[in-house]
Short mmCIF file of C-alpha atoms in Angstrom, two decimals:
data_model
loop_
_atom_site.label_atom_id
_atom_site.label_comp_id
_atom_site.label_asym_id
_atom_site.label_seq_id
_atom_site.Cartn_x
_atom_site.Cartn_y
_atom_site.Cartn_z
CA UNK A 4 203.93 268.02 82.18
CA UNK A 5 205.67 267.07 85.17
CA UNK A 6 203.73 263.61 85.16
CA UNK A 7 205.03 263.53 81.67
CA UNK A 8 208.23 263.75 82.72
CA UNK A 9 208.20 261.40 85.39
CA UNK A 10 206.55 258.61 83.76
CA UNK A 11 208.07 258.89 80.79
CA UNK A 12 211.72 258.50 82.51
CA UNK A 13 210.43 255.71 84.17
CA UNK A 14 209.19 253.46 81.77
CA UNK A 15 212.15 254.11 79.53
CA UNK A 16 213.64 252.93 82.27
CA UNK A 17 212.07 249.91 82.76
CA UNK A 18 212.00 249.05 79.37
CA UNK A 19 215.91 249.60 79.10
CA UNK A 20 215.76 247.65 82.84
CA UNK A 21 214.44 244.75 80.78
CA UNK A 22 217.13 244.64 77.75
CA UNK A 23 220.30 245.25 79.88
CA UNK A 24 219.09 243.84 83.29
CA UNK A 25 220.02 247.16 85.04
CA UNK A 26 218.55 251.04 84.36
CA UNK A 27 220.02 253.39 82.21
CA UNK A 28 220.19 257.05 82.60
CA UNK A 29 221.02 259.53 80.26
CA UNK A 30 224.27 261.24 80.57
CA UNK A 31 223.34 263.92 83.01
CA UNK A 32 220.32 263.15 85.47
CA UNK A 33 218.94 264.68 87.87
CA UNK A 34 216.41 263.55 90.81
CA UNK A 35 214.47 265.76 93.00
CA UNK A 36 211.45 265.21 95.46
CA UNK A 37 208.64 268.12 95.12
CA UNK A 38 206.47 269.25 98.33
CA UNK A 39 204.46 266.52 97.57
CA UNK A 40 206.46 263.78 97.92
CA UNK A 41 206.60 262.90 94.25
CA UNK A 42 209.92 261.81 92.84
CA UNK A 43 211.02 263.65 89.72
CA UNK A 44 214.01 262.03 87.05
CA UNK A 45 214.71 264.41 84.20
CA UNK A 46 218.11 265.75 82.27
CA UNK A 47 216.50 269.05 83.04
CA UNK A 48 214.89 270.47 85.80
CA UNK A 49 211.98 272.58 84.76
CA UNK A 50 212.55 276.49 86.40
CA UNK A 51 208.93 275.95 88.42
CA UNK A 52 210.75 272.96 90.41
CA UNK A 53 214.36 274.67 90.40
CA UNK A 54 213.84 275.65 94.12
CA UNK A 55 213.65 271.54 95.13
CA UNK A 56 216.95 269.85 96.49
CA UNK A 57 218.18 267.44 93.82
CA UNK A 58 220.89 264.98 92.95
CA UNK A 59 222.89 264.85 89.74
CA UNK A 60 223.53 260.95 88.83
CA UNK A 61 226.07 259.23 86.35
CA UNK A 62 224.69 257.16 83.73
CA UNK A 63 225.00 254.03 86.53
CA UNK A 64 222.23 256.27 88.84
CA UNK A 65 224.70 256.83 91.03
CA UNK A 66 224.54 260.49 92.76
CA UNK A 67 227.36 262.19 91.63
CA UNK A 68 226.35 266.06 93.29
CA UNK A 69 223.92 267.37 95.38
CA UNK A 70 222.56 271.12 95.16
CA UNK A 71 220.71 271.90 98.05
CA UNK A 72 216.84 273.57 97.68
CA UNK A 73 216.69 277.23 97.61
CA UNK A 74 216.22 278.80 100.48
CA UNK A 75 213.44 280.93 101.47
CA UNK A 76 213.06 284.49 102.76
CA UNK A 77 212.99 283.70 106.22
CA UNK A 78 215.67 281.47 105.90
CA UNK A 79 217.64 284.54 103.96
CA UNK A 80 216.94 286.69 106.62
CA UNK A 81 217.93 284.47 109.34
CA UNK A 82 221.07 283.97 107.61
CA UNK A 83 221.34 287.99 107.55
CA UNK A 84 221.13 287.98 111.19
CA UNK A 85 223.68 285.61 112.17
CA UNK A 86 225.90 286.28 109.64
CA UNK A 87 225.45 290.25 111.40
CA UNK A 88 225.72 288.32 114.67
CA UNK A 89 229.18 286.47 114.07
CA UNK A 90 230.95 289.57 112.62
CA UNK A 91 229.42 291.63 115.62
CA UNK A 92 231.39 288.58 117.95
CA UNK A 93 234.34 288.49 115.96
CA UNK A 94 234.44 292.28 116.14
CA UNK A 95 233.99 292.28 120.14
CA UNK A 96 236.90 289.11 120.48
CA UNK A 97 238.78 291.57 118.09
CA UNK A 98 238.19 294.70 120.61
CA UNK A 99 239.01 292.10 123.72
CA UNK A 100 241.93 291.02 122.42
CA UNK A 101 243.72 294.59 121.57
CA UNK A 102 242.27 295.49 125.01
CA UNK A 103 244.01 292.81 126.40
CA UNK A 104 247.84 293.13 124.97
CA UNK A 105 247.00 296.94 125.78
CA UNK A 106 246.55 296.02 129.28
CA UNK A 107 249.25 293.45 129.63
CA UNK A 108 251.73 295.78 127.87
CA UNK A 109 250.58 298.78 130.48
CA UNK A 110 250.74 296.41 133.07
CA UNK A 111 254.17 295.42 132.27
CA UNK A 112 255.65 299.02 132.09
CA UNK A 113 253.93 300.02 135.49
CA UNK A 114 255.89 296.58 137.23
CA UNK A 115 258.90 297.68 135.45
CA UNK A 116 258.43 301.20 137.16
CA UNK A 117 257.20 299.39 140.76
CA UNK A 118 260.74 297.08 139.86
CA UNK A 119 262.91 300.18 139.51
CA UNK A 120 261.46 302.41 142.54
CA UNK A 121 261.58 299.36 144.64
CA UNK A 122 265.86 298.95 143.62
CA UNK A 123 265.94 302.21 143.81
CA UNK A 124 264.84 302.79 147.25
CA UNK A 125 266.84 299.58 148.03
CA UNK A 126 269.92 301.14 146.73
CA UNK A 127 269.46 304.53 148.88
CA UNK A 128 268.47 302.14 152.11
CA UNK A 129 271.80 299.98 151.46
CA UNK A 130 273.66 303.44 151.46
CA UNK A 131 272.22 304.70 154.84
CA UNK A 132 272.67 301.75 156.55
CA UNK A 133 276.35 301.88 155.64
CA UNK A 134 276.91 305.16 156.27
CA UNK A 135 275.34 304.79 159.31
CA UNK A 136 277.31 302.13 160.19
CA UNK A 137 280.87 304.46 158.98
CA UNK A 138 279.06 307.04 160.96
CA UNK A 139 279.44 304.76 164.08
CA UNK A 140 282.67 304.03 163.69
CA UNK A 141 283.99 307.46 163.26
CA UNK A 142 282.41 308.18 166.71
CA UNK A 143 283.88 305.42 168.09
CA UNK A 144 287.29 306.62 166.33
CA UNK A 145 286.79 310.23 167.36
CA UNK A 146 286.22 309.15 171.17
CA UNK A 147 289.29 307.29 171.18
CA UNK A 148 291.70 310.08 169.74
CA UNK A 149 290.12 312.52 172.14
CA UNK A 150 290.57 310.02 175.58
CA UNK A 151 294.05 309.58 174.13
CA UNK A 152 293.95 313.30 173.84
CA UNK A 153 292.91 313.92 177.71
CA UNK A 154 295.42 311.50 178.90
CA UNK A 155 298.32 313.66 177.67
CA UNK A 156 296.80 316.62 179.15
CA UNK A 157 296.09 314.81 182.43
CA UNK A 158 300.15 314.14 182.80
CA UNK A 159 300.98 317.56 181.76
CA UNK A 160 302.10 317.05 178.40
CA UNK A 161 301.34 318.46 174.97
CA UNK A 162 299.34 316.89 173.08
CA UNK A 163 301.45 315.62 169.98
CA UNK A 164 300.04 317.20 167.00
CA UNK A 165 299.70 314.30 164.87
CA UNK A 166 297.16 313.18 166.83
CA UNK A 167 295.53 316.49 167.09
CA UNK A 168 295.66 316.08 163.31
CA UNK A 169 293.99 313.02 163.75
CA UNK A 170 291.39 314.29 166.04
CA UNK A 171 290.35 316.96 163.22
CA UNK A 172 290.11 314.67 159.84
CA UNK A 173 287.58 312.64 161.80
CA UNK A 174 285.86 315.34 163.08
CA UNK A 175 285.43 316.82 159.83
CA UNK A 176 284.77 313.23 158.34
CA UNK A 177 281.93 312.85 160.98
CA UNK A 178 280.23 316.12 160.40
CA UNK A 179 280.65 315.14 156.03
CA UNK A 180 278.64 311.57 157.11
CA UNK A 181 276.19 313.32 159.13
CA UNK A 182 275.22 315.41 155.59
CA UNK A 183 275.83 312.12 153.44
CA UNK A 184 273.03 310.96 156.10
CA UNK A 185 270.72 313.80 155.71
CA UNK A 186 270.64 313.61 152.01
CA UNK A 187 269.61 310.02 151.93
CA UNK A 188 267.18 310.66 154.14
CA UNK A 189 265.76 313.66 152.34
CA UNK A 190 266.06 311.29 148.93
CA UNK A 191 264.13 308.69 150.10
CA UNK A 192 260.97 311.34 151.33
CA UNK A 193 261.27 312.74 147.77
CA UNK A 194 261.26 309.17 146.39
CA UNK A 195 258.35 308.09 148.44
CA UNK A 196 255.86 311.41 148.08
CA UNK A 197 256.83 312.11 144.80
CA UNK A 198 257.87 309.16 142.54
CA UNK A 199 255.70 306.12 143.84
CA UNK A 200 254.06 304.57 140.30
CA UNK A 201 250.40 304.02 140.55
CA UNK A 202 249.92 299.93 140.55
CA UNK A 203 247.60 298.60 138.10
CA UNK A 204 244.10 297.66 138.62
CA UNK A 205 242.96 294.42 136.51
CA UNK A 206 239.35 294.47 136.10
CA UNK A 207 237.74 291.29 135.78
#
């Protein structure tokens, strides 16, 4: 049957070749090549050779469509597989990629915490440096009041007591620094035993 077909379609071919000086097909053609290598032309495709590639033509022969040979069980299978495969990758990127903004997100709030213990234990150094430096001054302040203090005593006079006044307010303002001190200091061992953020480890 199949020679049938072929020959058939060809000589009407011809024969139509010879009136019109060109082929004529019918309205819907189609062409396939079997395992053999024999060239098939047909309006229909018999089920038997359904599983060949084949091209539908115009009534000009010209290949309007292609649909492609079945494929065969290997072929299915191996399409299984990387069809598996690719949804398996896109899966993993999927994973890789919410890892990822985890990690930059966790990595972001553990800088913010290095950003704020490092301005924090800025802020308490800034402090102790300038209370050390009121500290200083105070001394200086106190040991000027108290030679002023000694000179009056020296000549036999009384020591006026605004200046005795004086002599006390920086005393006590001396002592209050040298607690302001303390505290910073005890702030910044608390700060540095107790509240230093773990950095972040990237893994590569």
């Amino acid at each position: 049957m199949h020679t049938q077909i072929k020959y058939s379609v060809l000589i009407l071919a011809v024969m139509l070749t010879g009136l019109s000086g060109r082929p004529v097909f019918a309205e819907k053609m189609y062409k396939w090549v079997d395992e053999k290598g024999n060239t098939y032309f047909s309006d229909q495709v018999p089920p038997e050779h359904s599983q060949h590639r084949r091209e539908s033509l115009n009534k000009q022969g010209v290949v309007v469509g292609v649909t492609e040979r079945a494929k065969t069980k290997s072929e299915e299978a191996l399409d299984k597989l990387l069809k598996a495969l690719k949804e398996a990758q896109e899966k993993v990127i999927a994973q890789q990629t919410y890892h990822d903004k985890a990690l930059r997100i966790t990595y972001t709030k553990l800088e913010d915490l290095h950003n704020t213990f490092d301005a924090k234990l800025q802020e308490l150094e800034t402090e102790q440096k300038l209370t050390i430096s009121n500290l200083k001054r105070l001394d200086n302040q106190l040991e000027t009041l108290q030679r002023q203090a000694a000179i009056h005593e020296r000549n036999g006079e009384k020591v006026p007591q605004k200046l005795i006044d004086q002599i006390k307010s920086t005393e006590k303002e001396s002592q209050q620094t040298y607690v302001k001190i303390s505290q910073h200091i005890e702030k910044r061992t608390k700060l540095s035993n107790s509240s230093m953020p773990i950095s972040p480890v990237i893994s590569s």
